[in-house]
Amino acid sequence: MTPEQSCREAFVEASSFLEKCGVYEPQNNARLLLEHVLGVYGAAYYMMQPEPFPSEHRSRWEDAVTRKAAGEPAQYIIGSQEFYGLPFEVTPAVLIPRPETELLVEAVLREADRVFPDGAPFAVDIGTGSGAIAVTMASLRPRWQVGAGDLSAAALQVAARNAAANGVQIDFREGDLLAPFAGARVDILVSNPPYIPAADIAGLQQEVRDHEPRMALDGGPDGLAPYRIMLEQLALLPAPPQIIGFELGQGQARDIADLLETAGHWPKIIIVPDLAGIERHVLGVRTSEQVTKM
């Protein structure tokens, strides 16, 4: 990087360098990093493009680009990721929230508004990680009580900071899947658990394989272990939740739908595709009238 470079030239140089290093979406990553280093976004970022690159940010910029070239996710370098319009701190202790998970939140809210139109259900996010699902539910439905669990104490610390930063109250509990909520009446259960088959992890993108927590990726031999365990752990609750919503991997939707149907607690099974048309989420729904009949 030469001292007389403009911000635009620094962006072009970094994009080219990242592309040569095999970084996925090099221009998008360069833009994210440059916005972060300069502290400008949106229109202000584009207005600054012709300006000389600030010398006081040079070292930080070069460090960020070097880390990105080595495969580190931009979100970890920046320390944040937006989810459903809300800001979330992310660290290597948590999985980076993905846009497709927003569709799971939307599907759960849509069904919950039908099942609990006047109530204040207790909704639990299992394997909360950064707290993206739990915090978003609590933010969008302030009357709800929301709990969240994770096996990782470090992840729960990040999630607690995100809850505080977004001004919501979450009942955080540490433990294995549903175990921390044993004995609690859970009306809505939502989870984006690890679903990558263990043998497939080595073939993931470097950013994911080498930097995101393996605990949040490894779903056992076929990727379905966490779902089976959670369905077994329903026996720990006084009654099965009226709504259950899972995110899952490509090709797993029919298997998860079969597991929910076999469990027999949810007369309505819904499969929700993501924006690419991949069957990404499965929901089970039981209305209050159906609860009375069971």
mmCIF file of N, CA and C in Angstrom, residues 1-75:
data_model
loop_
_atom_site.group_PDB
_atom_site.id
_atom_site.type_symbol
_atom_site.label_atom_id
_atom_site.label_comp_id
_atom_site.label_asym_id
_atom_site.label_seq_id
_atom_site.Cartn_x
_atom_site.Cartn_y
_atom_site.Cartn_z
ATOM 1 N N MET A 1 0.854 -1.198 0.000
ATOM 2 C CA MET A 1 0.000 0.000 0.000
ATOM 3 C C MET A 1 0.889 1.247 0.000
ATOM 4 N N THR A 2 0.710 2.131 -0.960
ATOM 5 C CA THR A 2 1.522 3.336 -1.069
ATOM 6 C C THR A 2 0.879 4.478 -0.297
ATOM 7 N N PRO A 3 1.698 5.411 0.227
ATOM 8 C CA PRO A 3 1.163 6.480 1.078
ATOM 9 C C PRO A 3 0.126 7.349 0.385
ATOM 10 N N GLU A 4 0.241 7.528 -0.954
ATOM 11 C CA GLU A 4 -0.651 8.446 -1.652
ATOM 12 C C GLU A 4 -1.934 7.795 -2.137
ATOM 13 N N GLN A 5 -2.174 6.560 -1.773
ATOM 14 C CA GLN A 5 -3.376 5.869 -2.251
ATOM 15 C C GLN A 5 -4.654 6.530 -1.762
ATOM 16 N N SER A 6 -5.674 6.502 -2.627
ATOM 17 C CA SER A 6 -7.006 6.903 -2.191
ATOM 18 C C SER A 6 -7.687 5.707 -1.538
ATOM 19 N N CYS A 7 -8.798 5.966 -0.888
ATOM 20 C CA CYS A 7 -9.564 4.870 -0.275
ATOM 21 C C CYS A 7 -10.038 3.895 -1.359
ATOM 22 N N ARG A 8 -10.426 4.433 -2.489
ATOM 23 C CA ARG A 8 -10.865 3.589 -3.603
ATOM 24 C C ARG A 8 -9.733 2.684 -4.079
ATOM 25 N N GLU A 9 -8.536 3.237 -4.214
ATOM 26 C CA GLU A 9 -7.393 2.444 -4.661
ATOM 27 C C GLU A 9 -7.026 1.381 -3.637
ATOM 28 N N ALA A 10 -7.164 1.713 -2.356
ATOM 29 C CA ALA A 10 -6.890 0.727 -1.307
ATOM 30 C C ALA A 10 -7.886 -0.425 -1.395
ATOM 31 N N PHE A 11 -9.137 -0.085 -1.679
ATOM 32 C CA PHE A 11 -10.172 -1.119 -1.833
ATOM 33 C C PHE A 11 -9.862 -2.024 -3.023
ATOM 34 N N VAL A 12 -9.514 -1.442 -4.160
ATOM 35 C CA VAL A 12 -9.226 -2.222 -5.369
ATOM 36 C C VAL A 12 -8.021 -3.133 -5.131
ATOM 37 N N GLU A 13 -6.989 -2.614 -4.508
ATOM 38 C CA GLU A 13 -5.783 -3.405 -4.247
ATOM 39 C C GLU A 13 -6.093 -4.570 -3.314
ATOM 40 N N ALA A 14 -6.872 -4.293 -2.263
ATOM 41 C CA ALA A 14 -7.219 -5.351 -1.308
ATOM 42 C C ALA A 14 -8.099 -6.410 -1.966
ATOM 43 N N SER A 15 -9.049 -5.987 -2.788
ATOM 44 C CA SER A 15 -9.922 -6.935 -3.484
ATOM 45 C C SER A 15 -9.114 -7.873 -4.363
ATOM 46 N N SER A 16 -8.170 -7.313 -5.109
ATOM 47 C CA SER A 16 -7.320 -8.113 -5.990
ATOM 48 C C SER A 16 -6.470 -9.089 -5.192
ATOM 49 N N PHE A 17 -5.916 -8.601 -4.091
ATOM 50 C CA PHE A 17 -5.080 -9.448 -3.232
ATOM 51 C C PHE A 17 -5.893 -10.604 -2.639
ATOM 52 N N LEU A 18 -7.080 -10.306 -2.146
ATOM 53 C CA LEU A 18 -7.924 -11.347 -1.553
ATOM 54 C C LEU A 18 -8.356 -12.370 -2.596
ATOM 55 N N GLU A 19 -8.635 -11.891 -3.805
ATOM 56 C CA GLU A 19 -9.017 -12.807 -4.883
ATOM 57 C C GLU A 19 -7.871 -13.762 -5.203
ATOM 58 N N LYS A 20 -6.664 -13.245 -5.256
ATOM 59 C CA LYS A 20 -5.502 -14.100 -5.531
ATOM 60 C C LYS A 20 -5.266 -15.114 -4.415
ATOM 61 N N CYS A 21 -5.688 -14.765 -3.204
ATOM 62 C CA CYS A 21 -5.537 -15.669 -2.060
ATOM 63 C C CYS A 21 -6.671 -16.688 -1.972
ATOM 64 N N GLY A 22 -7.609 -16.624 -2.930
ATOM 65 C CA GLY A 22 -8.702 -17.588 -2.958
ATOM 66 C C GLY A 22 -9.838 -17.280 -2.014
ATOM 67 N N VAL A 23 -9.953 -16.028 -1.580
ATOM 68 C CA VAL A 23 -11.016 -15.640 -0.659
ATOM 69 C C VAL A 23 -12.335 -15.545 -1.416
ATOM 70 N N TYR A 24 -13.372 -16.135 -0.839
ATOM 71 C CA TYR A 24 -14.710 -16.078 -1.427
ATOM 72 C C TYR A 24 -15.255 -14.659 -1.309
ATOM 73 N N GLU A 25 -15.870 -14.160 -2.369
ATOM 74 C CA GLU A 25 -16.435 -12.812 -2.423
ATOM 75 C C GLU A 25 -15.411 -11.763 -1.968
ATOM 76 N N PRO A 26 -14.303 -11.637 -2.675
ATOM 77 C CA PRO A 26 -13.232 -10.725 -2.243
ATOM 78 C C PRO A 26 -13.652 -9.267 -2.174
ATOM 79 N N GLN A 27 -14.456 -8.808 -3.129
ATOM 80 C CA GLN A 27 -14.855 -7.405 -3.101
ATOM 81 C C GLN A 27 -15.764 -7.098 -1.927
ATOM 82 N N ASN A 28 -16.703 -7.987 -1.654
ATOM 83 C CA ASN A 28 -17.605 -7.777 -0.524
ATOM 84 C C ASN A 28 -16.837 -7.764 0.792
ATOM 85 N N ASN A 29 -15.873 -8.683 0.921
ATOM 86 C CA ASN A 29 -15.069 -8.722 2.144
ATOM 87 C C ASN A 29 -14.211 -7.480 2.283
ATOM 88 N N ALA A 30 -13.626 -7.020 1.169
ATOM 89 C CA ALA A 30 -12.809 -5.802 1.223
ATOM 90 C C ALA A 30 -13.652 -4.603 1.636
ATOM 91 N N ARG A 31 -14.872 -4.522 1.110
ATOM 92 C CA ARG A 31 -15.745 -3.408 1.479
ATOM 93 C C ARG A 31 -16.098 -3.447 2.962
ATOM 94 N N LEU A 32 -16.464 -4.636 3.468
ATOM 95 C CA LEU A 32 -16.811 -4.761 4.885
ATOM 96 C C LEU A 32 -15.659 -4.325 5.780
ATOM 97 N N LEU A 33 -14.468 -4.758 5.424
ATOM 98 C CA LEU A 33 -13.299 -4.420 6.235
ATOM 99 C C LEU A 33 -12.968 -2.935 6.145
ATOM 100 N N LEU A 34 -13.089 -2.371 4.939
ATOM 101 C CA LEU A 34 -12.761 -0.959 4.773
ATOM 102 C C LEU A 34 -13.762 -0.075 5.508
ATOM 103 N N GLU A 35 -15.035 -0.419 5.432
ATOM 104 C CA GLU A 35 -16.047 0.330 6.190
ATOM 105 C C GLU A 35 -15.720 0.305 7.680
ATOM 106 N N HIS A 36 -15.345 -0.873 8.161
ATOM 107 C CA HIS A 36 -15.052 -1.024 9.586
ATOM 108 C C HIS A 36 -13.836 -0.204 9.990
ATOM 109 N N VAL A 37 -12.774 -0.294 9.211
ATOM 110 C CA VAL A 37 -11.530 0.409 9.554
ATOM 111 C C VAL A 37 -11.725 1.924 9.486
ATOM 112 N N LEU A 38 -12.427 2.392 8.466
ATOM 113 C CA LEU A 38 -12.653 3.828 8.315
ATOM 114 C C LEU A 38 -13.752 4.349 9.248
ATOM 115 N N GLY A 39 -14.641 3.436 9.684
ATOM 116 C CA GLY A 39 -15.744 3.850 10.545
ATOM 117 C C GLY A 39 -16.816 4.620 9.814
ATOM 118 N N VAL A 40 -16.952 4.368 8.510
ATOM 119 C CA VAL A 40 -17.985 5.040 7.709
ATOM 120 C C VAL A 40 -18.787 3.989 6.942
ATOM 121 N N TYR A 41 -20.075 4.253 6.767
ATOM 122 C CA TYR A 41 -20.963 3.283 6.145
ATOM 123 C C TYR A 41 -21.932 3.987 5.215
ATOM 124 N N GLY A 42 -22.544 3.198 4.315
ATOM 125 C CA GLY A 42 -23.550 3.742 3.423
ATOM 126 C C GLY A 42 -23.006 4.841 2.527
ATOM 127 N N ALA A 43 -23.764 5.936 2.427
ATOM 128 C CA ALA A 43 -23.385 7.029 1.539
ATOM 129 C C ALA A 43 -22.045 7.634 1.935
ATOM 130 N N ALA A 44 -21.773 7.712 3.233
ATOM 131 C CA ALA A 44 -20.513 8.297 3.701
ATOM 132 C C ALA A 44 -19.320 7.494 3.210
ATOM 133 N N TYR A 45 -19.495 6.166 3.132
ATOM 134 C CA TYR A 45 -18.410 5.312 2.648
ATOM 135 C C TYR A 45 -18.086 5.642 1.186
ATOM 136 N N TYR A 46 -19.113 5.762 0.357
ATOM 137 C CA TYR A 46 -18.890 6.041 -1.059
ATOM 138 C C TYR A 46 -18.360 7.454 -1.280
ATOM 139 N N MET A 47 -18.768 8.391 -0.460
ATOM 140 C CA MET A 47 -18.263 9.755 -0.573
ATOM 141 C C MET A 47 -16.780 9.835 -0.230
ATOM 142 N N MET A 48 -16.329 8.907 0.600
ATOM 143 C CA MET A 48 -14.934 8.937 1.034
ATOM 144 C C MET A 48 -13.997 8.250 0.041
ATOM 145 N N GLN A 49 -14.554 7.554 -0.955
ATOM 146 C CA GLN A 49 -13.731 6.792 -1.882
ATOM 147 C C GLN A 49 -12.610 7.603 -2.549
ATOM 148 N N PRO A 50 -12.866 8.828 -3.022
ATOM 149 C CA PRO A 50 -11.787 9.569 -3.693
ATOM 150 C C PRO A 50 -10.755 10.156 -2.726
ATOM 151 N N GLU A 51 -11.076 10.180 -1.424
ATOM 152 C CA GLU A 51 -10.205 10.825 -0.447
ATOM 153 C C GLU A 51 -8.939 10.001 -0.198
ATOM 154 N N PRO A 52 -7.846 10.659 0.176
ATOM 155 C CA PRO A 52 -6.625 9.918 0.540
ATOM 156 C C PRO A 52 -6.901 8.985 1.717
ATOM 157 N N PHE A 53 -6.283 7.807 1.660
ATOM 158 C CA PHE A 53 -6.482 6.857 2.767
ATOM 159 C C PHE A 53 -5.838 7.432 4.026
ATOM 160 N N PRO A 54 -6.599 7.496 5.145
ATOM 161 C CA PRO A 54 -6.056 8.104 6.371
ATOM 162 C C PRO A 54 -4.850 7.321 6.896
ATOM 163 N N SER A 55 -3.749 7.997 7.078
ATOM 164 C CA SER A 55 -2.517 7.323 7.501
ATOM 165 C C SER A 55 -2.654 6.671 8.862
ATOM 166 N N GLU A 56 -3.513 7.234 9.731
ATOM 167 C CA GLU A 56 -3.653 6.674 11.073
ATOM 168 C C GLU A 56 -4.356 5.314 11.071
ATOM 169 N N HIS A 57 -5.005 4.984 9.954
ATOM 170 C CA HIS A 57 -5.699 3.693 9.862
ATOM 171 C C HIS A 57 -4.917 2.669 9.048
ATOM 172 N N ARG A 58 -3.750 3.039 8.555
ATOM 173 C CA ARG A 58 -3.021 2.178 7.629
ATOM 174 C C ARG A 58 -2.658 0.819 8.258
ATOM 175 N N SER A 59 -2.089 0.849 9.449
ATOM 176 C CA SER A 59 -1.652 -0.397 10.092
ATOM 177 C C SER A 59 -2.835 -1.322 10.375
ATOM 178 N N ARG A 60 -3.929 -0.744 10.856
ATOM 179 C CA ARG A 60 -5.129 -1.534 11.169
ATOM 180 C C ARG A 60 -5.729 -2.141 9.901
ATOM 181 N N TRP A 61 -5.716 -1.378 8.817
ATOM 182 C CA TRP A 61 -6.236 -1.853 7.539
ATOM 183 C C TRP A 61 -5.404 -3.020 7.014
ATOM 184 N N GLU A 62 -4.104 -2.878 7.039
ATOM 185 C CA GLU A 62 -3.229 -3.942 6.542
ATOM 186 C C GLU A 62 -3.367 -5.208 7.379
ATOM 187 N N ASP A 63 -3.539 -5.041 8.692
ATOM 188 C CA ASP A 63 -3.740 -6.201 9.562
ATOM 189 C C ASP A 63 -5.043 -6.905 9.237
ATOM 190 N N ALA A 64 -6.109 -6.138 9.018
ATOM 191 C CA ALA A 64 -7.414 -6.728 8.716
ATOM 192 C C ALA A 64 -7.377 -7.500 7.402
ATOM 193 N N VAL A 65 -6.753 -6.928 6.385
ATOM 194 C CA VAL A 65 -6.683 -7.590 5.085
ATOM 195 C C VAL A 65 -5.822 -8.854 5.177
ATOM 196 N N THR A 66 -4.746 -8.797 5.933
ATOM 197 C CA THR A 66 -3.887 -9.968 6.110
ATOM 198 C C THR A 66 -4.634 -11.102 6.806
ATOM 199 N N ARG A 67 -5.394 -10.758 7.829
ATOM 200 C CA ARG A 67 -6.173 -11.776 8.543
ATOM 201 C C ARG A 67 -7.231 -12.382 7.627
ATOM 202 N N LYS A 68 -7.851 -11.542 6.810
ATOM 203 C CA LYS A 68 -8.867 -12.047 5.881
ATOM 204 C C LYS A 68 -8.231 -12.964 4.841
ATOM 205 N N ALA A 69 -7.071 -12.607 4.348
ATOM 206 C CA ALA A 69 -6.373 -13.421 3.350
ATOM 207 C C ALA A 69 -5.997 -14.786 3.916
ATOM 208 N N ALA A 70 -5.791 -14.853 5.226
ATOM 209 C CA ALA A 70 -5.445 -16.119 5.879
ATOM 210 C C ALA A 70 -6.668 -16.981 6.163
ATOM 211 N N GLY A 71 -7.856 -16.462 5.822
ATOM 212 C CA GLY A 71 -9.059 -17.269 5.950
ATOM 213 C C GLY A 71 -9.977 -16.914 7.093
ATOM 214 N N GLU A 72 -9.614 -15.935 7.909
ATOM 215 C CA GLU A 72 -10.460 -15.581 9.044
ATOM 216 C C GLU A 72 -11.722 -14.875 8.552
ATOM 217 N N PRO A 73 -12.886 -15.247 9.059
ATOM 218 C CA PRO A 73 -14.119 -14.575 8.635
ATOM 219 C C PRO A 73 -14.086 -13.072 8.930
ATOM 220 N N ALA A 74 -14.589 -12.298 7.998
ATOM 221 C CA ALA A 74 -14.609 -10.846 8.185
ATOM 222 C C ALA A 74 -15.400 -10.464 9.431
ATOM 223 N N GLN A 75 -16.448 -11.238 9.742
ATOM 224 C CA GLN A 75 -17.279 -10.905 10.900
ATOM 225 C C GLN A 75 -16.493 -11.002 12.201
#
